[in-house]
Coordinates of C-alpha atoms in Angstrom, one line a residue:
X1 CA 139.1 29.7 -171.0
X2 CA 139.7 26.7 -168.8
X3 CA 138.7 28.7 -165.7
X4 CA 135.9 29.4 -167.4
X5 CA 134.7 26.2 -168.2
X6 CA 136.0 25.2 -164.7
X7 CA 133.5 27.5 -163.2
X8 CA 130.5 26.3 -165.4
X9 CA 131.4 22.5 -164.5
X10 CA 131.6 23.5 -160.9
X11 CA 127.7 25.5 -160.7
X12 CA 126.5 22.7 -163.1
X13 CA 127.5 20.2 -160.2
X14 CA 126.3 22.7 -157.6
X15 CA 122.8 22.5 -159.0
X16 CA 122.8 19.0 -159.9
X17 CA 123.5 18.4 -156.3
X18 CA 121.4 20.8 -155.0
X19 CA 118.4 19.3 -157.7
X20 CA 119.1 15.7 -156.3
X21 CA 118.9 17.3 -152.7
X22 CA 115.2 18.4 -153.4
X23 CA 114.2 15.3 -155.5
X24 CA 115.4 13.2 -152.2
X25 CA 113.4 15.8 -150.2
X26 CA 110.5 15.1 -152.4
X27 CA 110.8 11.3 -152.2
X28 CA 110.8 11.3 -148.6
X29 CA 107.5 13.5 -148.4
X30 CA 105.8 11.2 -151.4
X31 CA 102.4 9.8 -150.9
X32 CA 102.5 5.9 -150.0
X33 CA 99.7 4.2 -151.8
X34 CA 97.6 2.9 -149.1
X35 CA 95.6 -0.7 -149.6
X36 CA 92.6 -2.0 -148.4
X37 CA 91.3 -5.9 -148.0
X38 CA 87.7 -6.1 -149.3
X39 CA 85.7 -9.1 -149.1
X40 CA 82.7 -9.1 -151.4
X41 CA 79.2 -11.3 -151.0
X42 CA 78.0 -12.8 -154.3
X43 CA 74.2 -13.1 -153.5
X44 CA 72.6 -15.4 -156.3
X45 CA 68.7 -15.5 -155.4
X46 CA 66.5 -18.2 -156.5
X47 CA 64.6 -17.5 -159.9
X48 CA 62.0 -18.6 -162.2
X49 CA 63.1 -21.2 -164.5
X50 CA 61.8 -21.7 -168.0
X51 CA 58.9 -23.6 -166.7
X52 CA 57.8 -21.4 -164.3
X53 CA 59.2 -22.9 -161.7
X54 CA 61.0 -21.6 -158.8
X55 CA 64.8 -22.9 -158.5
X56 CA 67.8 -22.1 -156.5
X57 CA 71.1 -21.4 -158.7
X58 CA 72.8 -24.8 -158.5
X59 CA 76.2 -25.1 -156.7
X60 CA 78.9 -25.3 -159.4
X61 CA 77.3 -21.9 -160.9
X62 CA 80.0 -20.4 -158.1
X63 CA 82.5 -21.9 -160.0
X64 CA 84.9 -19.4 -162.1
X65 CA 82.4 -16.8 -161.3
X66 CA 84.4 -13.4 -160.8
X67 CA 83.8 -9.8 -159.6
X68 CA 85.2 -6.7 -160.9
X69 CA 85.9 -3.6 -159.3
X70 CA 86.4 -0.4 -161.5
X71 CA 87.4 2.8 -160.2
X72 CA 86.8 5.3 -163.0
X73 CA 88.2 7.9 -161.3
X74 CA 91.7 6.1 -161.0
X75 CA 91.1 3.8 -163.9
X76 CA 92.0 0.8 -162.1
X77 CA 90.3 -2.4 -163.1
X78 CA 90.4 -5.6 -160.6
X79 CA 89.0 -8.6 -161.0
X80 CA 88.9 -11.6 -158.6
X81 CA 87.3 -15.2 -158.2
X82 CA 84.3 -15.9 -155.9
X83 CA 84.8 -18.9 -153.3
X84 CA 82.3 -21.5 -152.9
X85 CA 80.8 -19.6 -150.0
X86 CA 80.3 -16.9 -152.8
X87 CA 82.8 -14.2 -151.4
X88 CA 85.1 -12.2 -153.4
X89 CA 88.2 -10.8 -151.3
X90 CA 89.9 -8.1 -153.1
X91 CA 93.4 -5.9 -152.6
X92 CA 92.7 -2.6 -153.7
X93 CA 93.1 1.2 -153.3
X94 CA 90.2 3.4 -151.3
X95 CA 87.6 4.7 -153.5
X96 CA 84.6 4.7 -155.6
X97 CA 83.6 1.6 -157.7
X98 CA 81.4 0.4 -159.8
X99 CA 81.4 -3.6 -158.6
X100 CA 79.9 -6.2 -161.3
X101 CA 79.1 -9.9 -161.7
X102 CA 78.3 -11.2 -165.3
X103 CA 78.4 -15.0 -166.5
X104 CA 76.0 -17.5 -168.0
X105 CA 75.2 -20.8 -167.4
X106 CA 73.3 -23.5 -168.5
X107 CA 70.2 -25.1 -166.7
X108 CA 68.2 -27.8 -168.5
X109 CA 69.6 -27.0 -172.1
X110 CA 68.7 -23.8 -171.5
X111 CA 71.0 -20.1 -171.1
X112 CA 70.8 -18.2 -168.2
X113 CA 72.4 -14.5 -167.9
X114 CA 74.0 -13.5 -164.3
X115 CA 74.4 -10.1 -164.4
X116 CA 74.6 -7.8 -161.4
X117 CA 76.0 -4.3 -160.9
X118 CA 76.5 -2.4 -157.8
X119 CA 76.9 1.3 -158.5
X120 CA 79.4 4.1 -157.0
X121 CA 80.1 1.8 -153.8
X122 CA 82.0 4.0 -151.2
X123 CA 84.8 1.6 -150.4
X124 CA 87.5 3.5 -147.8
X125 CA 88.3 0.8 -145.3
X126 CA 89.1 -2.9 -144.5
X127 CA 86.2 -5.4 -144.7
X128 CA 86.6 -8.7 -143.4
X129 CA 84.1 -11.5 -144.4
X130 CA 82.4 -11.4 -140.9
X131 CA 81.9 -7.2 -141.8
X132 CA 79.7 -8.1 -144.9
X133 CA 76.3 -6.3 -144.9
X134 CA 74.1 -4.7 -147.6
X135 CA 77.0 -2.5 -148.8
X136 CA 78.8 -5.1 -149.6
X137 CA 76.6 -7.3 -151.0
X138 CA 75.7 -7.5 -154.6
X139 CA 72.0 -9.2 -155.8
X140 CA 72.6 -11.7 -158.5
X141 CA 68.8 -12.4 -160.4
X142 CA 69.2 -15.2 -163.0
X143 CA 67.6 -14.2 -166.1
X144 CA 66.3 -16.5 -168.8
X145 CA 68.2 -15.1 -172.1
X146 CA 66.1 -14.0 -174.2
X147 CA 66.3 -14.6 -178.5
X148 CA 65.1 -11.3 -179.5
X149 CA 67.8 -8.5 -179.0
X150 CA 68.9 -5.1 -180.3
X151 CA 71.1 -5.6 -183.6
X152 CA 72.0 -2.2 -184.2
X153 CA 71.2 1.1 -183.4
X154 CA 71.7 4.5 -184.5
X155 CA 71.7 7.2 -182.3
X156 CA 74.4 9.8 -182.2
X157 CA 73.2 11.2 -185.9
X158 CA 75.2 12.9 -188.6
X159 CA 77.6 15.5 -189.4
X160 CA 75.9 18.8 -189.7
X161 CA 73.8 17.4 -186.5
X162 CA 71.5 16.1 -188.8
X163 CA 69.5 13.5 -186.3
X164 CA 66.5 12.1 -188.1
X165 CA 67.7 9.0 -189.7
X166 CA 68.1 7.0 -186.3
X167 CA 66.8 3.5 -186.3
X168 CA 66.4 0.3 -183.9
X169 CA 67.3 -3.3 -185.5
X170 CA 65.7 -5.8 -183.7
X171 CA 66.8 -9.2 -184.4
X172 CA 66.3 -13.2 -183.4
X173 CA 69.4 -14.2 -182.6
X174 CA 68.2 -17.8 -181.2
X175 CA 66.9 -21.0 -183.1
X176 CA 63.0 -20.8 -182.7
X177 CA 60.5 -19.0 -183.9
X178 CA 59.6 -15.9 -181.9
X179 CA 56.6 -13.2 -182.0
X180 CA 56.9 -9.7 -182.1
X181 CA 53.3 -9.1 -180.7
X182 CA 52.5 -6.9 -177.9
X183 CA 56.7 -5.7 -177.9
X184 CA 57.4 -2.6 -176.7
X185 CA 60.3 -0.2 -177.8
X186 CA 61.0 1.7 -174.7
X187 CA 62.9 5.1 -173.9
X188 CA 63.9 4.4 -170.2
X189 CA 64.1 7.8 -167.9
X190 CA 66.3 9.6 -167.8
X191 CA 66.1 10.6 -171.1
X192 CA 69.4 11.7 -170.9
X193 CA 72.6 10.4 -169.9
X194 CA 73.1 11.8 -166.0
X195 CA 75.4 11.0 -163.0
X196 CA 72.1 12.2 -161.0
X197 CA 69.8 9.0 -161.1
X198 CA 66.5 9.4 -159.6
X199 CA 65.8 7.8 -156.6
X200 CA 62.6 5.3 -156.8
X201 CA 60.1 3.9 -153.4
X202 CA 61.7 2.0 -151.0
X203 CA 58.4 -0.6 -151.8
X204 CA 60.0 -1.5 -155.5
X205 CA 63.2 -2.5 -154.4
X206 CA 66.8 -2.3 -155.8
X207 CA 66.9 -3.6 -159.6
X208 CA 63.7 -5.1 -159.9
X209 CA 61.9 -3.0 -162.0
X210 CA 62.7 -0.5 -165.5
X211 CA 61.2 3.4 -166.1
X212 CA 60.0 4.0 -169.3
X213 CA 59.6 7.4 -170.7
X214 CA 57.9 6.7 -173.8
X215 CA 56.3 2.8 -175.1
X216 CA 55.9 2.2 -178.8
X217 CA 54.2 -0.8 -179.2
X218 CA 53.6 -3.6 -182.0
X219 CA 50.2 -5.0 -181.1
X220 CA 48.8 -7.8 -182.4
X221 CA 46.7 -11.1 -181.3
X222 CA 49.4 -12.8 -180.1
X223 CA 51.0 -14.4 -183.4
X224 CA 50.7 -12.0 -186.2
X225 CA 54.0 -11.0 -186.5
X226 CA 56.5 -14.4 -186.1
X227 CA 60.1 -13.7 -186.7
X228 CA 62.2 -16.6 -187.5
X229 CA 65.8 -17.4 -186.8
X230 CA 68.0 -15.2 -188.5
X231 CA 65.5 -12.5 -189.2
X232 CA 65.3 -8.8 -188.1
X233 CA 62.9 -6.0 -188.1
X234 CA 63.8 -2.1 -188.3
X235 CA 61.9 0.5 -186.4
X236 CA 62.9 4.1 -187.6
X237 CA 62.4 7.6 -186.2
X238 CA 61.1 8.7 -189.5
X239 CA 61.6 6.2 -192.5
X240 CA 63.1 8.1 -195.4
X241 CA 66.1 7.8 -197.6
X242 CA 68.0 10.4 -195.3
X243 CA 70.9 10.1 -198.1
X244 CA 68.6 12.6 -200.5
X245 CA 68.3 15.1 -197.7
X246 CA 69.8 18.5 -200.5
X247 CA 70.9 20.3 -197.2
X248 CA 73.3 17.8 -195.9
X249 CA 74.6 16.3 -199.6
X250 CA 77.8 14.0 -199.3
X251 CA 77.7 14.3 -195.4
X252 CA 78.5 10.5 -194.2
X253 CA 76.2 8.7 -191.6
X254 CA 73.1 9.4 -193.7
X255 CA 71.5 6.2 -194.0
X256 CA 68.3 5.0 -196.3
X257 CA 65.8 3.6 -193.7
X258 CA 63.2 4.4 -196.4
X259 CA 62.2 0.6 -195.9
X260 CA 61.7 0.2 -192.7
X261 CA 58.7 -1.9 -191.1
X262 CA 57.7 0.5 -188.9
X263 CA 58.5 4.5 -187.8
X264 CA 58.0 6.4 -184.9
X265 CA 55.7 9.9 -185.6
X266 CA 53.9 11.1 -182.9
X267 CA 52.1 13.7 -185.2
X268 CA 53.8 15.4 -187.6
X269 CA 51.6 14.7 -191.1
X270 CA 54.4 16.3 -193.2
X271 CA 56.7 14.1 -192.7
X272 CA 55.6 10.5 -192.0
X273 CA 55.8 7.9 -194.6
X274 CA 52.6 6.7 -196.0
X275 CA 54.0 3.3 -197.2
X276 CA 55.5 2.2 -193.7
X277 CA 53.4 1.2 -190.8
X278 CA 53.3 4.2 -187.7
X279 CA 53.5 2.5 -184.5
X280 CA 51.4 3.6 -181.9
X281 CA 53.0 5.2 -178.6
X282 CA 51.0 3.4 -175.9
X283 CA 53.0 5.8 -173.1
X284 CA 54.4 9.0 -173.1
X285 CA 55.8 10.6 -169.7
X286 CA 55.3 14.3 -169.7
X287 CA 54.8 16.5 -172.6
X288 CA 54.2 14.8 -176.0
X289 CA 56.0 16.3 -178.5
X290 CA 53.8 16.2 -182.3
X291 CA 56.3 16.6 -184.4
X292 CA 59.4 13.7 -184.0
X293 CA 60.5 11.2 -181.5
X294 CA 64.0 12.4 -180.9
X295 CA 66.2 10.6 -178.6
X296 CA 69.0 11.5 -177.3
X297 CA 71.7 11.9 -179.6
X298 CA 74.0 11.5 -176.3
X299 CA 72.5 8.5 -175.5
X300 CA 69.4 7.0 -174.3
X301 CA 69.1 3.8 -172.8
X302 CA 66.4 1.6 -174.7
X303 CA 64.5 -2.5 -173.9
X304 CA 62.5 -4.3 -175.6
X305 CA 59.5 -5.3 -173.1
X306 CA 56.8 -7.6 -173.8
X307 CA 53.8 -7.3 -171.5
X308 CA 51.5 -10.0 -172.4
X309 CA 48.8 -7.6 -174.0
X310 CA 48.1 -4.3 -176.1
X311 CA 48.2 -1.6 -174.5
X312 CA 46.7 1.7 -174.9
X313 CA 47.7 5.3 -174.3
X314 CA 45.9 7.0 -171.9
X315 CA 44.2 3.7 -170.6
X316 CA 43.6 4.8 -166.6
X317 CA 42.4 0.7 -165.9
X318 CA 45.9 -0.1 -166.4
X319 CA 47.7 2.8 -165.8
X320 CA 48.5 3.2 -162.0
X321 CA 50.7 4.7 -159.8
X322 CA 52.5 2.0 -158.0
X323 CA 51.6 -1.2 -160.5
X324 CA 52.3 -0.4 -164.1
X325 CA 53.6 3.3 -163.3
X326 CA 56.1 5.0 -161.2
X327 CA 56.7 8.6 -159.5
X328 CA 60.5 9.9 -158.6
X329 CA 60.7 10.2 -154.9
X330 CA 60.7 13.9 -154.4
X331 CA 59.7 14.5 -157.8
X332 CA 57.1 16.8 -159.5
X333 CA 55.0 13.2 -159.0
X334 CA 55.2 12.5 -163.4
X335 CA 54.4 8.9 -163.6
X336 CA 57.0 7.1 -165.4
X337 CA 56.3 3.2 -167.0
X338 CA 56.9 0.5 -164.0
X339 CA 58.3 -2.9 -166.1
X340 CA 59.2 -5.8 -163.8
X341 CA 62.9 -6.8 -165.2
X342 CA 62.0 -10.3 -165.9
X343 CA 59.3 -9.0 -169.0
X344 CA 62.1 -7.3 -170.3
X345 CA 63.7 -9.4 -173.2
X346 CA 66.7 -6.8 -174.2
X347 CA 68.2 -3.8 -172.5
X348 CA 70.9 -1.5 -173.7
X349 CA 72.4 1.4 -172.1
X350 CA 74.1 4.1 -174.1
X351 CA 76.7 6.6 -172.6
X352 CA 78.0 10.2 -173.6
X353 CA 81.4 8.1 -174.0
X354 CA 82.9 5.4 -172.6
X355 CA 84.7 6.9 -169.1
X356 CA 80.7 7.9 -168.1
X357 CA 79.7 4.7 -166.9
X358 CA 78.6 6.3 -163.7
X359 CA 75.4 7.3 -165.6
X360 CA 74.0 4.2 -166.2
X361 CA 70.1 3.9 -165.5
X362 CA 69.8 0.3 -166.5
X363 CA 69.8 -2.2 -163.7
X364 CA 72.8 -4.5 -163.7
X365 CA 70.9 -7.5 -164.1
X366 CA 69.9 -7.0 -168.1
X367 CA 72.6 -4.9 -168.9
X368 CA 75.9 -4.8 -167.1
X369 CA 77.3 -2.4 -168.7
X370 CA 77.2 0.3 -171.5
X371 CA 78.0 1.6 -175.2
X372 CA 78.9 4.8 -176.8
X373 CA 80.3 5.6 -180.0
X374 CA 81.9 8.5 -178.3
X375 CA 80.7 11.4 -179.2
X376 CA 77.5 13.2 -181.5
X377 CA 76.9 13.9 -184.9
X378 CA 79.6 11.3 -185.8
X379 CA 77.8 9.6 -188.3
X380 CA 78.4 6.1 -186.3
X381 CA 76.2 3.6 -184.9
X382 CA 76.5 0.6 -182.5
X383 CA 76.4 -3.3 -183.7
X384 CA 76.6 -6.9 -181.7
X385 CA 79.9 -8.3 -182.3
X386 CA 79.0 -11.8 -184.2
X387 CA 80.2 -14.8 -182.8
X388 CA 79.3 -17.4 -185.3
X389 CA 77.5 -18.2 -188.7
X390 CA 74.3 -20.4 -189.0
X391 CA 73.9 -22.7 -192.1
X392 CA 71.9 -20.2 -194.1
X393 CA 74.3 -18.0 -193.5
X394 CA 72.6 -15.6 -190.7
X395 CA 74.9 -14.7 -187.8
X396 CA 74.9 -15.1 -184.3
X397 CA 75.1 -12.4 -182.2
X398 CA 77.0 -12.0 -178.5
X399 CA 74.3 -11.8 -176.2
X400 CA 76.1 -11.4 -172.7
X401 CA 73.6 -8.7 -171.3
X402 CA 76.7 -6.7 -170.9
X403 CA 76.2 -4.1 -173.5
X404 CA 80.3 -2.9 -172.8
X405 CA 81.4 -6.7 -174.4
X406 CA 78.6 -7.2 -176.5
X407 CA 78.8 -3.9 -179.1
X408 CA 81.1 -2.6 -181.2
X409 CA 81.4 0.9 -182.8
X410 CA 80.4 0.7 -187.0
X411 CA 81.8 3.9 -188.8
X412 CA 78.9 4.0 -190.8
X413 CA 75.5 2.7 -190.4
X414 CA 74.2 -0.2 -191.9
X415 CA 70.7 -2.1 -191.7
X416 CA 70.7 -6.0 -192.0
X417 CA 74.8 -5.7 -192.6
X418 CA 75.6 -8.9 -191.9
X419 CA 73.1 -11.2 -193.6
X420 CA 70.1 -11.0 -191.6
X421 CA 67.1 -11.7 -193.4
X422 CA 63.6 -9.9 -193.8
X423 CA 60.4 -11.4 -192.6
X424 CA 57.8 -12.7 -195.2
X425 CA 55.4 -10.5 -193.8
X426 CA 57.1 -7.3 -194.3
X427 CA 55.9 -4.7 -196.7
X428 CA 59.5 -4.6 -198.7
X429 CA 59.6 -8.7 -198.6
X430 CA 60.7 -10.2 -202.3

């Protein structure tokens, strides 16, 4: 017996020995993690202050401004400070990043948003400051902030993929008075979340314009429909009280929209509801479809852009390729809406989930980054985090233009959940 055991001490040692052998073996032939020194330009251009003048950013707006590298791939995050010569020098591994700049400052009392986001940026090798060119440059446009913002949205629809109920919240999240004439609800293209972005002329540049698929617009004289502080408006796909829907009974994420101020129905008589307002679609890329506007429950990207005027579909004065419209290079030459970035008040992009950032459309400069609630048919929407509490009670919203920061996921839906008030105007006012 103690031979026995003997033997079966001495093979237990043999492989043990032999198993530290390899692991050595192994160690000597493992991978060393190779570094690279980055320096980054932070490139803030001179902008249009709320005057209408044109202004350079002012020095100290280099102060504690940073830049973050993600690589999704490796799911490394690094962020480092810009110097007063507005470079960023970074330690990181090779690879492909998503680079960003986001901050706001203040300029005459009033906010402005610097966002910037450089997408899937090959980064393999050493760059030294004097190396810096276009690759390694990221555009920052100053942007006024804008009041008027998306409160909450739901996309992703229902269990039993029951998708009808989604709706846009549109609130005024500042302290003045703003009007909701000529704003446009916009479906930017692509339609649907892709890691293959369409490639636009060289002649529109990088980040200066948005491409709407379809423009819903509330048109008015220019102050027929004024939203004060603290108020919101709802814009449905079809307004109905989804919750009643026999087929789907005691699924969650059915939501009562019946009350909304307007809906979106391109056609369908059966279903629209007579009591709410239909808002006219003033664009449509391709093929309208009569019966619903259906967005992706994936996610679509969305803005709110304000244009100055009404608009009307089909109008071929104002519709032109190359000034209010835009073909894909190498496309089927569809015209898509062109919308300079400074109309555009809000902008929100929304991902399959969270690790597919690499499909954002929106350019970095309204919305640095994205929201998903993960999946579809989940029965959850997307809501601005609040940040503080006016005196009657109406919150304020986080407004970063950074859509990743700004929203959180709400297990159920919820119109005007936190407060927000109804306008006088609207049809279900008391």
């Amino acid at each position: 017996m103690k031979r026995y055991i003997r033997n079966i001490a001495a093979l237990a040692v043999a492989l043990t020995s032999g198993a530290c052998a390899e692991m050595m073996t192994d160690a000597g032939e493992a991978e060393v993690i190779r570094y690279i020194e980055v320096a980054y330009k932070v490139d803030i251009h001179d902008f249009t202050d709320a005057d209408g003048n044109s202004v350079s950013a002012p020095a100290e707006w280099f102060d504690e401004l940073e830049v973050k590298f993600n690589n999704f791939a490796e799911l490394t995050e690094t962020v480092v400070p810009v110097d007063a010569q507005g470079i960023a020098r970074a330690r990181i591994t090779p690879g492909i990043y998503n680079v960003t700049v986001r901050k706001t400052e203040k300029l005459d009392g009033k906010s402005y948003i610097l966002n910037a986001l450089n997408q899937n940026v090959a980064l393999i090798d050493d760059v030294s400051a004097d190396q810096i060119g276009d690759a390694t440059t990221i555009s920052v446009r100053p942007i006024l902030g804008s009041p008027l913002c998306f409160r909450e949205i739901y996309y992703a629809g229902a269990p039993g993929n029951y998708f009808r109920g989604q709706f846009y919240e549109i609130y005024n999240n500042g302290d003045e008075v703003v009007y909701l004439d000529h704003l446009c609800l916009t479906q930017l293209h692509p339609a649907y979340a892709t890691a293959t972005l369409p490639k636009w002329p060289d002649e529109d540049g990088v980040d200066k314009y948005a491409y709407g698929v379809t423009l819903w617009q509330i048109q008015g004289d220019g102050d027929d429909w004024p939203l004060l502080p603290g108020e919101s408006v709802v814009i449905s796909q079809e307004a109905a009280d989804h919750t009643k829907i026999a087929s789907f009974s005691g699924s969650f994420g059915l939501i009562d929209n019946s009350k909304s101020e307007w809906e979106c129905w391109a056609g369908n008589p059966q279903r629209v509801n007579e009591e709410v307002p239909d808002l006219p679609y003033v664009f449509w890329s391709g093929t309208i479809i009569k019966l619903q506007w259906l967005t992706a429950v994936s996610g679509s990207a969305f803005c709110l852009y304000q244009p100055g005027r009404n608009l009307e579909f089909g109008d071929d004065d104002y519709w032109k390729v190359g000034v209010t419209t835009q073909c894909v290079v190498g496309g089927s030459g569809q015209q898509f809406a062109r919308m300079p970035v400074g109309d555009i008040l809000d902008a929100v992009e929304l991902i399959p989930t969270m690790s597919d950032l690499n499909m954002k459309r929106i350019p970095g400069i309204i919305d640095s980054g994205a929201a998903s609630v993960g999946g579809t048919y989940l029965g959850k929407s997307i809501c601005r985090k609040v940040v503080a509490t006016r005196d009657d009670g109406t919150p304020i919203y986080q407004d970063t233009n950074n859509s990743t920061d700004d929203f959180e996921v709400m297990d159920r839906p919820a119109i005007r959940r936190n407060g927000e008030k109804r306008p006088s105007w609207s049809p279900w006012a008391e």
